[in-house]
CSV table of C-alpha atoms and ligand atoms in Angstrom, one decimal:
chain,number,residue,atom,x,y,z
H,1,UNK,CA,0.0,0.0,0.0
H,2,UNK,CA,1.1,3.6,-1.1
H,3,UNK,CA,1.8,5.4,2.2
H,4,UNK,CA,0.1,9.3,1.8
H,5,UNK,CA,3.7,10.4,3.0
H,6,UNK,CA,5.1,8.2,-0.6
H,7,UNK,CA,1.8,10.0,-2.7
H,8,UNK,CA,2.9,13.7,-1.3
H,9,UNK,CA,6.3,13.5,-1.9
H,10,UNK,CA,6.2,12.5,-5.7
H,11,UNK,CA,3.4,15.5,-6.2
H,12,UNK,CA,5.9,17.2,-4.5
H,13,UNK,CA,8.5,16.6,-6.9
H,14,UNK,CA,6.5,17.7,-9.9
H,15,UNK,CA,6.2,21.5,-8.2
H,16,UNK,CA,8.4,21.9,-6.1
H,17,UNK,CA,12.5,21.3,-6.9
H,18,UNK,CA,13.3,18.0,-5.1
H,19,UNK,CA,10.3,18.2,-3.3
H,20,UNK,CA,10.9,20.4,-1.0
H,21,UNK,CA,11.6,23.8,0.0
H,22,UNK,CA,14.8,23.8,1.8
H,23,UNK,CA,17.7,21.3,0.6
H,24,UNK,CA,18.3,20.4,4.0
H,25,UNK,CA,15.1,18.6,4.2
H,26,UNK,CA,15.5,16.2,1.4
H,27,UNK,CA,17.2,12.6,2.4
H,28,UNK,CA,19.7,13.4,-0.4
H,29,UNK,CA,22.5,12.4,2.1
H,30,UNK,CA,20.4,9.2,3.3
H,31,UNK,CA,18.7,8.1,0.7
H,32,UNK,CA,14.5,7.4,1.0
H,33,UNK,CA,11.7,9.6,1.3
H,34,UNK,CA,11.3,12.6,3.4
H,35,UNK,CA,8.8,12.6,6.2
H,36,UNK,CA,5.8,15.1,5.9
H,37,UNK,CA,4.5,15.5,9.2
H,38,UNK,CA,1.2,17.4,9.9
H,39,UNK,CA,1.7,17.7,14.1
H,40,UNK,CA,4.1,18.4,16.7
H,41,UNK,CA,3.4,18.8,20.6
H,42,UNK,CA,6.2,19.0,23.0
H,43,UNK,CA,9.0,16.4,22.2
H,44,UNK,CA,6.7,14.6,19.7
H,45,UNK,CA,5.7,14.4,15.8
H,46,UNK,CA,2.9,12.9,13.9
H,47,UNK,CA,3.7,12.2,10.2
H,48,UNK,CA,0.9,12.5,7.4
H,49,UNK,CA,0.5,8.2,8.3
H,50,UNK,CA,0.0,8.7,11.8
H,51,UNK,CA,3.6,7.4,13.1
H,52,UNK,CA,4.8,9.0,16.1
H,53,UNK,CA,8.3,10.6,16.2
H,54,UNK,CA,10.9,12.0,19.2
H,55,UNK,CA,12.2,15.1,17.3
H,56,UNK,CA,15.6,15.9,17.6
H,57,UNK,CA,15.5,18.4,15.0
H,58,UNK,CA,13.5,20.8,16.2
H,59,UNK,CA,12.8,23.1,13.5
H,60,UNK,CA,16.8,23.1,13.4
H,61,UNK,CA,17.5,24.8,16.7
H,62,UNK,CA,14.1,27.6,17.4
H,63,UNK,CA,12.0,24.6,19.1
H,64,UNK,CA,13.8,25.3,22.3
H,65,UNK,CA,10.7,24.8,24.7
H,66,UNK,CA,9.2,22.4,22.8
H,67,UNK,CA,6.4,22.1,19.5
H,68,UNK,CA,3.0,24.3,20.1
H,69,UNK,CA,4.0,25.4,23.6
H,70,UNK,CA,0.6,26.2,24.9
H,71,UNK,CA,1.7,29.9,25.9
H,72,UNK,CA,3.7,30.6,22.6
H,73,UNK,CA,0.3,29.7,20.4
H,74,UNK,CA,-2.1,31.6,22.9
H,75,UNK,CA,0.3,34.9,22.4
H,76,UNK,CA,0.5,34.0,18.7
H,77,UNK,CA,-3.2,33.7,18.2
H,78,UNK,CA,-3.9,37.4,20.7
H,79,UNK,CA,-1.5,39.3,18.7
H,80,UNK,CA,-2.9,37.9,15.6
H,81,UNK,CA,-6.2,38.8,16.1
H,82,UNK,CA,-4.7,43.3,15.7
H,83,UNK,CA,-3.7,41.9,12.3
H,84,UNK,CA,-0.3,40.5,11.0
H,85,UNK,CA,1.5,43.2,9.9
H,86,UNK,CA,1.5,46.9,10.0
H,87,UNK,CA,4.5,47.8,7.6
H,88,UNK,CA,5.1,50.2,10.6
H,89,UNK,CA,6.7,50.1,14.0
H,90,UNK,CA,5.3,48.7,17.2
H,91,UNK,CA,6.3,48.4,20.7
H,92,UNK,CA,6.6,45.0,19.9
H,93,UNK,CA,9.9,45.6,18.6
H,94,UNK,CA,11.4,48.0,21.2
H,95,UNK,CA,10.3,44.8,23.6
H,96,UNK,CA,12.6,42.4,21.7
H,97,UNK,CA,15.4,45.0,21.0
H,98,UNK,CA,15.6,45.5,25.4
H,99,UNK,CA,15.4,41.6,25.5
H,100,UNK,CA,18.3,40.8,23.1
H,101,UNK,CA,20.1,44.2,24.6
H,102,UNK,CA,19.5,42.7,28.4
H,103,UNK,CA,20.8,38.3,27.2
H,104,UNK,CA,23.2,39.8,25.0
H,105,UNK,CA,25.0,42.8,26.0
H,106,UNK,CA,27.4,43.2,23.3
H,107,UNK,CA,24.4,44.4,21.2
H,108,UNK,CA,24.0,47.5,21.4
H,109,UNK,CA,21.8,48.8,18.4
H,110,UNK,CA,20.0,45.9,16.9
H,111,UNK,CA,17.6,45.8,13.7
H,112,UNK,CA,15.2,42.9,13.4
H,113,UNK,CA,15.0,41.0,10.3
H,114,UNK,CA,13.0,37.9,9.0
H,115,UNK,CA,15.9,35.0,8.6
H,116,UNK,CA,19.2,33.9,9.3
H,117,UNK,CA,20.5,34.6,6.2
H,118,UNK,CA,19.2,38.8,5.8
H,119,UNK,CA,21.1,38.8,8.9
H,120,UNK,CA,24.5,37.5,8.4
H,121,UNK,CA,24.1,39.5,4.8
H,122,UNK,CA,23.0,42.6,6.1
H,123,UNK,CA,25.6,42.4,9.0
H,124,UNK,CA,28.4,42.0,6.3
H,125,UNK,CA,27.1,44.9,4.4
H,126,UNK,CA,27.6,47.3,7.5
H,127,UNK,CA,31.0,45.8,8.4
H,128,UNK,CA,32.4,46.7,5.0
H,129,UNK,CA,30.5,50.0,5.0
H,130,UNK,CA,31.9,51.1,8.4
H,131,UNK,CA,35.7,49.7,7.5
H,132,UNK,CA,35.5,51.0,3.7
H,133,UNK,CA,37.2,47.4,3.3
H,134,UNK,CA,35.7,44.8,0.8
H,135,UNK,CA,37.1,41.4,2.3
H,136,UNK,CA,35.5,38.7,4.3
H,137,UNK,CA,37.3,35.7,6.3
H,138,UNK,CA,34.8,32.7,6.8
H,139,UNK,CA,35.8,29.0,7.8
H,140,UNK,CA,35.2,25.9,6.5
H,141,UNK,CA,32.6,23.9,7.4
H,142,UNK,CA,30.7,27.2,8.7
H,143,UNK,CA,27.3,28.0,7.2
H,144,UNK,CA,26.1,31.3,7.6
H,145,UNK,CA,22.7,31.6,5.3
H,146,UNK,CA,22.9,31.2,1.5
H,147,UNK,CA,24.1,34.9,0.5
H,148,UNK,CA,26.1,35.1,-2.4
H,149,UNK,CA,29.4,36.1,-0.4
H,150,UNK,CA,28.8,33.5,1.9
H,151,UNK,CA,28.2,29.8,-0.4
H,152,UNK,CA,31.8,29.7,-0.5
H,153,UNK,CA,33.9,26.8,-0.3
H,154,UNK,CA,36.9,26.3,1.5
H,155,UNK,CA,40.0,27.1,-0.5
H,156,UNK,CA,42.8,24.5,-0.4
H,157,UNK,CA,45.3,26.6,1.4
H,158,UNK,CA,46.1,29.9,3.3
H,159,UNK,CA,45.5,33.0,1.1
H,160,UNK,CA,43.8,30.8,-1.7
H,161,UNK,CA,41.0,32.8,-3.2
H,162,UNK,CA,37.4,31.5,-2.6
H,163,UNK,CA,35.5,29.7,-5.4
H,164,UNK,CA,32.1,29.7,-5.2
H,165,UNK,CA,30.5,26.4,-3.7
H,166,UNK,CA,27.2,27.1,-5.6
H,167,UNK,CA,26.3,27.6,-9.4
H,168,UNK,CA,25.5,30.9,-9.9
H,169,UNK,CA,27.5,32.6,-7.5
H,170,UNK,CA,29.8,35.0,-9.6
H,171,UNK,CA,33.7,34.7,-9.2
H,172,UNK,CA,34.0,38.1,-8.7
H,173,UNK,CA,31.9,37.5,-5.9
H,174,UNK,CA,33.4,34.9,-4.3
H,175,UNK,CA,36.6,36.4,-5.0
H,176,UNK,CA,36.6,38.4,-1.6
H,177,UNK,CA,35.8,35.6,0.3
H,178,UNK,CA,38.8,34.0,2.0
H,179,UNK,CA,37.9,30.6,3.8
H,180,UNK,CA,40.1,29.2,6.8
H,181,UNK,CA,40.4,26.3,8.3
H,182,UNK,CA,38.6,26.3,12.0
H,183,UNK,CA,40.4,26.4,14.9
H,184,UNK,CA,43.9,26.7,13.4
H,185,UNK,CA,45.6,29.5,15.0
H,186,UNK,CA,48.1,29.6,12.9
H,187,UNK,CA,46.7,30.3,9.3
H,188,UNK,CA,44.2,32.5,11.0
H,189,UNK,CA,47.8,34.4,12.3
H,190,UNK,CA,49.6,34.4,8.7
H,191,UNK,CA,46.3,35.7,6.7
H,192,UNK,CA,46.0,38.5,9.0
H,193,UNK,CA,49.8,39.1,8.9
H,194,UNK,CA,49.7,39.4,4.6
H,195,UNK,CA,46.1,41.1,4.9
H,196,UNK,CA,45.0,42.2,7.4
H,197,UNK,CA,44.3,45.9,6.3
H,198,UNK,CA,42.3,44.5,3.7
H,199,UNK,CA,39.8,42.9,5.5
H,200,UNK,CA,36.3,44.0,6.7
H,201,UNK,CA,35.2,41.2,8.8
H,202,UNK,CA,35.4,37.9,10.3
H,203,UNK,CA,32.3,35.6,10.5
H,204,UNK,CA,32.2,32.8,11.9
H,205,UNK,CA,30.2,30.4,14.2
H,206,UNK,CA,31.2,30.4,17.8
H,207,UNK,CA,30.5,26.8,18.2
H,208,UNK,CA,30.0,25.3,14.8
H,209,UNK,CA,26.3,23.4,14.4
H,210,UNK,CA,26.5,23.1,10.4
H,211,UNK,CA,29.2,20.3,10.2
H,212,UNK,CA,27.8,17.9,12.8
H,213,UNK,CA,28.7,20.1,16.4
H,214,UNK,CA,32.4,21.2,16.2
H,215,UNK,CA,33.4,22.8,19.9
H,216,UNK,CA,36.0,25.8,19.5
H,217,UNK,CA,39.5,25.8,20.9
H,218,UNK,CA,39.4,28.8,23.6
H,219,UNK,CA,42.6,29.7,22.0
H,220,UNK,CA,41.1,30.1,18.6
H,221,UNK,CA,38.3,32.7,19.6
H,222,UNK,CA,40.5,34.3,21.8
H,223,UNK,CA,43.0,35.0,18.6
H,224,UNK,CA,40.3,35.6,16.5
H,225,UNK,CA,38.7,38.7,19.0
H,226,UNK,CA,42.5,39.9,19.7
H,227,UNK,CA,43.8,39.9,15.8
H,228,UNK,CA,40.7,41.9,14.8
H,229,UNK,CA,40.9,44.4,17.1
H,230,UNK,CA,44.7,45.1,16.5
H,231,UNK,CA,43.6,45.4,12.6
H,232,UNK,CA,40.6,47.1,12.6
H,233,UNK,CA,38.7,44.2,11.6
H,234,UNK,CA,34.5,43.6,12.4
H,235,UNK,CA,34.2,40.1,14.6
H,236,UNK,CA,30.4,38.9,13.7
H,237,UNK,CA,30.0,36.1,15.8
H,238,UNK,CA,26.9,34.1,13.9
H,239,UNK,CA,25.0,33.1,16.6
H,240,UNK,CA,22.0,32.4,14.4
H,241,UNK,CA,22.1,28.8,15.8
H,242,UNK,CA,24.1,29.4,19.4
H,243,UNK,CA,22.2,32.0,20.3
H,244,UNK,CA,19.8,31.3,23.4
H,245,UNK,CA,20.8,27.9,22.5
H,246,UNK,CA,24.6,26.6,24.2
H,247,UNK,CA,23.9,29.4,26.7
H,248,UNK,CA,21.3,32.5,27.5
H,249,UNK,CA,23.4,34.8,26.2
H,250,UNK,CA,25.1,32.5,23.0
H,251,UNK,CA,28.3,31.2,23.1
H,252,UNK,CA,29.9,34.9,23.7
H,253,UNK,CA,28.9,34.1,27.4
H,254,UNK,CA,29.6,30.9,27.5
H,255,UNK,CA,33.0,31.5,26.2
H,256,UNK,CA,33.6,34.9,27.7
H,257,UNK,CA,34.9,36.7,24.4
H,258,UNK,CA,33.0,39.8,22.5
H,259,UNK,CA,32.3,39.9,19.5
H,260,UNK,CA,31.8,44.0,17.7
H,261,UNK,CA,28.7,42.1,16.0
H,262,UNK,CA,26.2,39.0,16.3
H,263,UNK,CA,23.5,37.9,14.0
H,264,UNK,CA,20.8,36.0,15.6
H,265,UNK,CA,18.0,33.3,14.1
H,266,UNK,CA,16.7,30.0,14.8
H,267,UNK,CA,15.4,30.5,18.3
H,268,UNK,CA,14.1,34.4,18.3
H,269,UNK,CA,11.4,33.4,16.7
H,270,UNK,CA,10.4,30.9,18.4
H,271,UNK,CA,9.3,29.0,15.1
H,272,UNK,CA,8.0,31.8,13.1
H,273,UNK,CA,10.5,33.9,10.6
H,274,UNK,CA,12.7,36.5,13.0
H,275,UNK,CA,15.9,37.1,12.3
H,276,UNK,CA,18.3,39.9,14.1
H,277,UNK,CA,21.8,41.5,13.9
H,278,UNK,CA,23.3,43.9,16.1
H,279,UNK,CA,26.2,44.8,18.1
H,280,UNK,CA,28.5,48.2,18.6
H,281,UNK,CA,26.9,51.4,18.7
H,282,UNK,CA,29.3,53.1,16.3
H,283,UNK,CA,28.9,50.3,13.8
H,284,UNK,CA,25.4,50.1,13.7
H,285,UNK,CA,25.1,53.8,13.6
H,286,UNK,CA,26.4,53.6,9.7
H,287,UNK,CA,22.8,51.5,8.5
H,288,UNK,CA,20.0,53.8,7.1
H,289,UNK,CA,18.1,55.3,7.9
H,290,UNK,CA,21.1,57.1,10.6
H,291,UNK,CA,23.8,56.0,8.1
H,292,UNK,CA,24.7,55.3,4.4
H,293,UNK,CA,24.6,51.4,4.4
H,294,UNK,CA,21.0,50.4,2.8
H,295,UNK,CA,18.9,47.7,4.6
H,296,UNK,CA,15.1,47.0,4.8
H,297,UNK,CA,12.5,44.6,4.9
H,298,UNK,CA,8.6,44.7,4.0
H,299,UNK,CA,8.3,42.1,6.8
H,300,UNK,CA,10.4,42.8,9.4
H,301,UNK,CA,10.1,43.0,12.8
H,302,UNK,CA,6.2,41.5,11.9
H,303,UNK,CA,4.2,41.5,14.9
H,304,UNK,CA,3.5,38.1,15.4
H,305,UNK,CA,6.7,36.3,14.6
H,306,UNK,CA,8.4,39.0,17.2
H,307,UNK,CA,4.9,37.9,19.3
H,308,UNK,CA,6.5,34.0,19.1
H,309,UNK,CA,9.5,34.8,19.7
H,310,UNK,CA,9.3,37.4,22.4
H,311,UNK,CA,7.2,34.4,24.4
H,312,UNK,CA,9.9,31.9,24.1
H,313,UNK,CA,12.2,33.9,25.2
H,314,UNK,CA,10.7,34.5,27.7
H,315,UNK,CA,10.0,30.8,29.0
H,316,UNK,CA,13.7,30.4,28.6
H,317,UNK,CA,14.7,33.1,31.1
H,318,UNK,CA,13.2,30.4,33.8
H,319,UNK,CA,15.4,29.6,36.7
H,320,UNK,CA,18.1,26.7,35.6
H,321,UNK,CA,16.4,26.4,32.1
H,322,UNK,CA,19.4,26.4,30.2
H,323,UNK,CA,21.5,23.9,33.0
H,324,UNK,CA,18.6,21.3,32.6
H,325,UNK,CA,18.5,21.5,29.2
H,326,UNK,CA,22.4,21.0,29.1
H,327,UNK,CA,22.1,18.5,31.4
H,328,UNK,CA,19.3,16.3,29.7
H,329,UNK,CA,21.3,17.0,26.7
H,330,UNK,CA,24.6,15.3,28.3
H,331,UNK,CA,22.4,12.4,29.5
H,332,UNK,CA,21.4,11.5,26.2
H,333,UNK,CA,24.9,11.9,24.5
H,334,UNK,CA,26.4,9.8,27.6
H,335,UNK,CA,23.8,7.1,27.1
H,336,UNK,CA,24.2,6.8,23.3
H,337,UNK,CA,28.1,6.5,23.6
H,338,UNK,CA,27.5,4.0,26.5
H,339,UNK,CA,25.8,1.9,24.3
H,340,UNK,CA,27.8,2.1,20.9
H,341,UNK,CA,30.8,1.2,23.3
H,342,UNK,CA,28.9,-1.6,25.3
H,343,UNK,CA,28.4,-2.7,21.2
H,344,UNK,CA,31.6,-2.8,19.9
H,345,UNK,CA,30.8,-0.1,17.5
H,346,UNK,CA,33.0,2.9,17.0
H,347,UNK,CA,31.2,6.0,17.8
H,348,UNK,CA,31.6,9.8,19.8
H,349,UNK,CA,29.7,12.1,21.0
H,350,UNK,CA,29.7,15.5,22.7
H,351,UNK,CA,27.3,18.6,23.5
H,352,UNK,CA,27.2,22.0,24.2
H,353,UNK,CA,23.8,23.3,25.9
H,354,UNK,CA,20.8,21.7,24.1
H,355,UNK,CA,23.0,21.0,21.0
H,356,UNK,CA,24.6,17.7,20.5
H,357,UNK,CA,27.0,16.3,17.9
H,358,UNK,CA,27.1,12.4,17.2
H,359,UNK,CA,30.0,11.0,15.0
H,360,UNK,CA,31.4,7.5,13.8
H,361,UNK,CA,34.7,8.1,14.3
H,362,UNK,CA,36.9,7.4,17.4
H,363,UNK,CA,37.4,10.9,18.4
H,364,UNK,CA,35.1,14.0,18.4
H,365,UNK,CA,36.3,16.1,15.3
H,366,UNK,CA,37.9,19.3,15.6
H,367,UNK,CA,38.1,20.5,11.8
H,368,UNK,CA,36.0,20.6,8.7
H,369,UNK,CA,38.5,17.7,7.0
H,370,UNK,CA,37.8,15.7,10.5
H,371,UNK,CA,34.3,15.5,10.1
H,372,UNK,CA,34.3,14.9,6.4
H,373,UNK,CA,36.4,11.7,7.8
H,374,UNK,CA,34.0,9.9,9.7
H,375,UNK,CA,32.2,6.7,8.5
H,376,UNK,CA,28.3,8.2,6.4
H,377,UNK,CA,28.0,4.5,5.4
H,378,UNK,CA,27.8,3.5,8.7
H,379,UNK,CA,25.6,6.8,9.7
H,380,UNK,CA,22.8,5.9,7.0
H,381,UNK,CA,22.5,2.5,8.4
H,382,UNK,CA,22.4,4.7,12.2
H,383,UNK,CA,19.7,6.7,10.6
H,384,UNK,CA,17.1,4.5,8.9
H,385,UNK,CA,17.6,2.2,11.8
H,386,UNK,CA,16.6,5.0,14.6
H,387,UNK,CA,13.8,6.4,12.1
H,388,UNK,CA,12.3,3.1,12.3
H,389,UNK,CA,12.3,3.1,15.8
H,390,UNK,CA,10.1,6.6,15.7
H,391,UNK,CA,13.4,8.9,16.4
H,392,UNK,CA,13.7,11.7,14.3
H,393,UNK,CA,17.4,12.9,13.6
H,394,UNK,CA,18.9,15.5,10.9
H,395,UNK,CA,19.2,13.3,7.6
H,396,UNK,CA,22.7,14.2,7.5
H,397,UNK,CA,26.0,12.8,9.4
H,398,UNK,CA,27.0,16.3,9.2
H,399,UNK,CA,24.3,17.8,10.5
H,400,UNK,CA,24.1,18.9,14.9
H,401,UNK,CA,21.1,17.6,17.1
H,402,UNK,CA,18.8,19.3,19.1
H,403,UNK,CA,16.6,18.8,22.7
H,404,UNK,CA,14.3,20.8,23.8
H,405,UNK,CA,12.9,21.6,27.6
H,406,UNK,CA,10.3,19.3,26.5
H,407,UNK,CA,12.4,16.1,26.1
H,408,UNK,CA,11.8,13.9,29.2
H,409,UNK,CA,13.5,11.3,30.8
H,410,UNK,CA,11.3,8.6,29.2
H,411,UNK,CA,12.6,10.0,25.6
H,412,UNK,CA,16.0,10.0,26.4
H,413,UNK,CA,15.5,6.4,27.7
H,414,UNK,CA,14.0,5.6,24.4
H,415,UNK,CA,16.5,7.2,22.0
H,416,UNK,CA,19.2,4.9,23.6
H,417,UNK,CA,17.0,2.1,23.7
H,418,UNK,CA,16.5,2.5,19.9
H,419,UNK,CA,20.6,3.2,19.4
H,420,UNK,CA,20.4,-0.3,20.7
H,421,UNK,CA,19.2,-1.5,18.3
H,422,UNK,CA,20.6,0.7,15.3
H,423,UNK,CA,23.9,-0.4,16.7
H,424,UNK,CA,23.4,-4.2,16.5
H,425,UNK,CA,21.9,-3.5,12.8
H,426,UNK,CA,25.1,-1.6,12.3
H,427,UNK,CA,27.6,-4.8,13.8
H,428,UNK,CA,25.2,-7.7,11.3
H,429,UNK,CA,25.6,-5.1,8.1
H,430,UNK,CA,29.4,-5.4,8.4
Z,501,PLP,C1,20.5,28.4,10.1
Z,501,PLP,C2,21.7,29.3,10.0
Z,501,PLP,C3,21.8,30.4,9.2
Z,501,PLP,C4,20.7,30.8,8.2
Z,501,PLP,O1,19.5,31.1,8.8
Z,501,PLP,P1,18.2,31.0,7.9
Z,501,PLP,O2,17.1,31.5,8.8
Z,501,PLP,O3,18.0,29.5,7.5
Z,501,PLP,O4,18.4,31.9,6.7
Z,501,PLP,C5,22.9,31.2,9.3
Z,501,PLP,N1,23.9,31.0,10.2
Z,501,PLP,C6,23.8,29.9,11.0
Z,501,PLP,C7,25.0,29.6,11.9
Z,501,PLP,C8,22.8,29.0,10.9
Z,501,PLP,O5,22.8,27.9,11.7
């Protein structure tokens, strides 16, 4: 029998590229079809068939406090009620600018945008306005939105120029985009030694969620925050998946450095499209309408995605919030590795806050060529196996996990359970 999950997904495909409307959400990587779910509560998700899920995806970080958190839909459907968008400012607004500006001091000025991507983008634009410089240092293995400056791939070496990683991103373009590896000091040292005057900005993620969970070497942010400020360069920390996430004020508290700019996403919004980037005075002075660097947005700052977002952050300001969540989080990475090595089957394992990394390989990786080195045959096999067994990871081996405060005890009890299982499945494939 034709599952209605098999029937959508090949209509799907005769509208809609791939079938979907982010790449991430095909099973490219995996192979099979991708689940269409039509419910979430808490921890949970119903697909079109009825099957029951744990979700460890999460919307891909914004989640947080779980799927249709009963106070999160009540402010949604109040605020919705005055109409969904004025094209005009609202308190609103001013309420999430003090609550960004009160979890994370080093924004000073903020403007409020509606993804991930206008904010890394539009935080670029103001670094390069406010330095007069055109180039941009990313790192491998770091996604920051799909912006044309930013699909680049890592160059081979040190000083290589960037190509572009995606068709129809212009050379020219590309061109001013130099890639690093992460957490080497020592490149990092030598670009800014040949170029550093040239350079408007540094992005990069403070704890990297977009190759599998990649931790930072202290020694690399601290570099990073003390070479940019002896060159004059903007440090945009993209927090657009750290942010309220590995700590309540990002990975800048956790770690203790400060970045001059952070671009938020993912969890401001609770779910609905917010996106935000902010950070010194002076620098975000230069954006219109106060300054010459252009930025706008039909839809930004839109009262009820700010409404969503506003209310989980709220419910994540609770007493020990973010300790339990790192805590359940730990418990569930310490059970799976428990049980791959109680298998026999070569597997690590780490987490930072709700975020969790999970890698067959010996070691948890520290690099971009690391990750690319652990075993994706072995991962599939991991995957179909746990999907099966109703858990719902990201259908990647390169992709970071997620819990939210609505995880319980019994989940995390039957994750490992199912790991179990995938690992045995895993030991009779070989
Ligand atoms: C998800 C993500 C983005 C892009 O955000 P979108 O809302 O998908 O445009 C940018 N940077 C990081 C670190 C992300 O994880």
């Amino acid at each position: 029998m034709t599952s209605k999950n098999q029937i959508l997904f090949e209509k799907s495909q005769q509208l809609i590229p791939g079938g979907v409307n982010s790449p991430v959400r095909a099973f490219r990587s995996v192979g099979g079809t991708p689940i269409f779910f039509k419910k979430g509560l808490g921890s949970k998700l119903w697909d079109v068939d009825g099957k029951e899920y744990i979700d460890y995806i999460n919307s891909w970080g914004p989640m947080i406090v779980g799927h249709a958190h009963p106070e999160v839909i009540e402010a949604v459907q109040a605020v919705a009620a005055n109409s969904l968008s004025f094209g005009a400012p609202t308190g609103l607004e001013l309420e999430m600018a003090e609550t960004i500006n009160k979890l994370v001091p080093s924004m000073e000025q903020i403007r409020l945008v509606s993804s991930g991507t206008e904010a890394t983008m539009s935080a670029i634009r103001v670094a390069r306005g406010f330095t007069g410089r055109s180039k941009l240092v990313k790192f491998e293995g770091c996604y920051h939105g799909h912006a044309d400056s930013l699909l680049v791939k890592a160059g081979s070496g040190l000083l290589t120029f960037g190509e572009p990683d995606s068709a129809g991103v212009p050379a020219e373009v590309a061109a001013n985009t130099l890639t690093l590896p992460y957490n080497d000091v020592e490149q990092l040292e030598a670009l800014f030694k040949q170029s550093g005057e040239e350079l408007a900005c540094v992005i990069v993620e403070p704890v990297v969620g977009n190759m599998n969970l990649v931790k930072p070497k202290e020694a690399f942010l601290k570099a990073l925050r003390e070479l940019c400020t002896q060159y004059g360069v903007v440090l945009i920390f993209d927090e657009v998946m750290t942010g309220f996430r590995v700590h309540l004020g990002g990975a800048q508290a956790l770690y203790g450095i400060k970045p001059d700019m952070t671009t938020l996403g993912k969890v401001i919004g609770g779910g609905l499209p917010v996106g935000a980037f902010g950070g010194r005075k002076d620098i975000m002075s230069g954006l219109a309408p106060l300054g010459k660097v252009y930025q706008a947005g039909t839809l930004s700052g839109n009262p009820v995605a700010v409404t969503a977002g506003l209310k989980t952050l709220e419910l994540i300001q609770a007493p020990d919030f973010h300790k339990n969540l790192a805590a359940q989080t730990k418990k569930l990475v310490d059970g799976l590795v428990g049980a791959a090595q109680k298998a026999g089957v070569t597997f690590s394992g780490q987490s930072v806050g709700g975020m969790f990394g999970l890698y067959f390989s010996e070691a948890c990786p520290t690099s971009f060529d690391e990750v690319m080195a652990s075993d994706k045959t072995v991962f599939n096999t991991f995957f179909h196996s746990m999907l099966e067994s109703g858990i719902y990871l990201g259908p990647s081996a390169f992709e970071a996990g997620f819990v939210s405060a609505a995880h319980t005890k019994e989940d995390i009890v039957a994750t490992i359970a199912a790991a179990e299982k995938a690992f045995q499945k895993i030991l009779s494939d070989k």
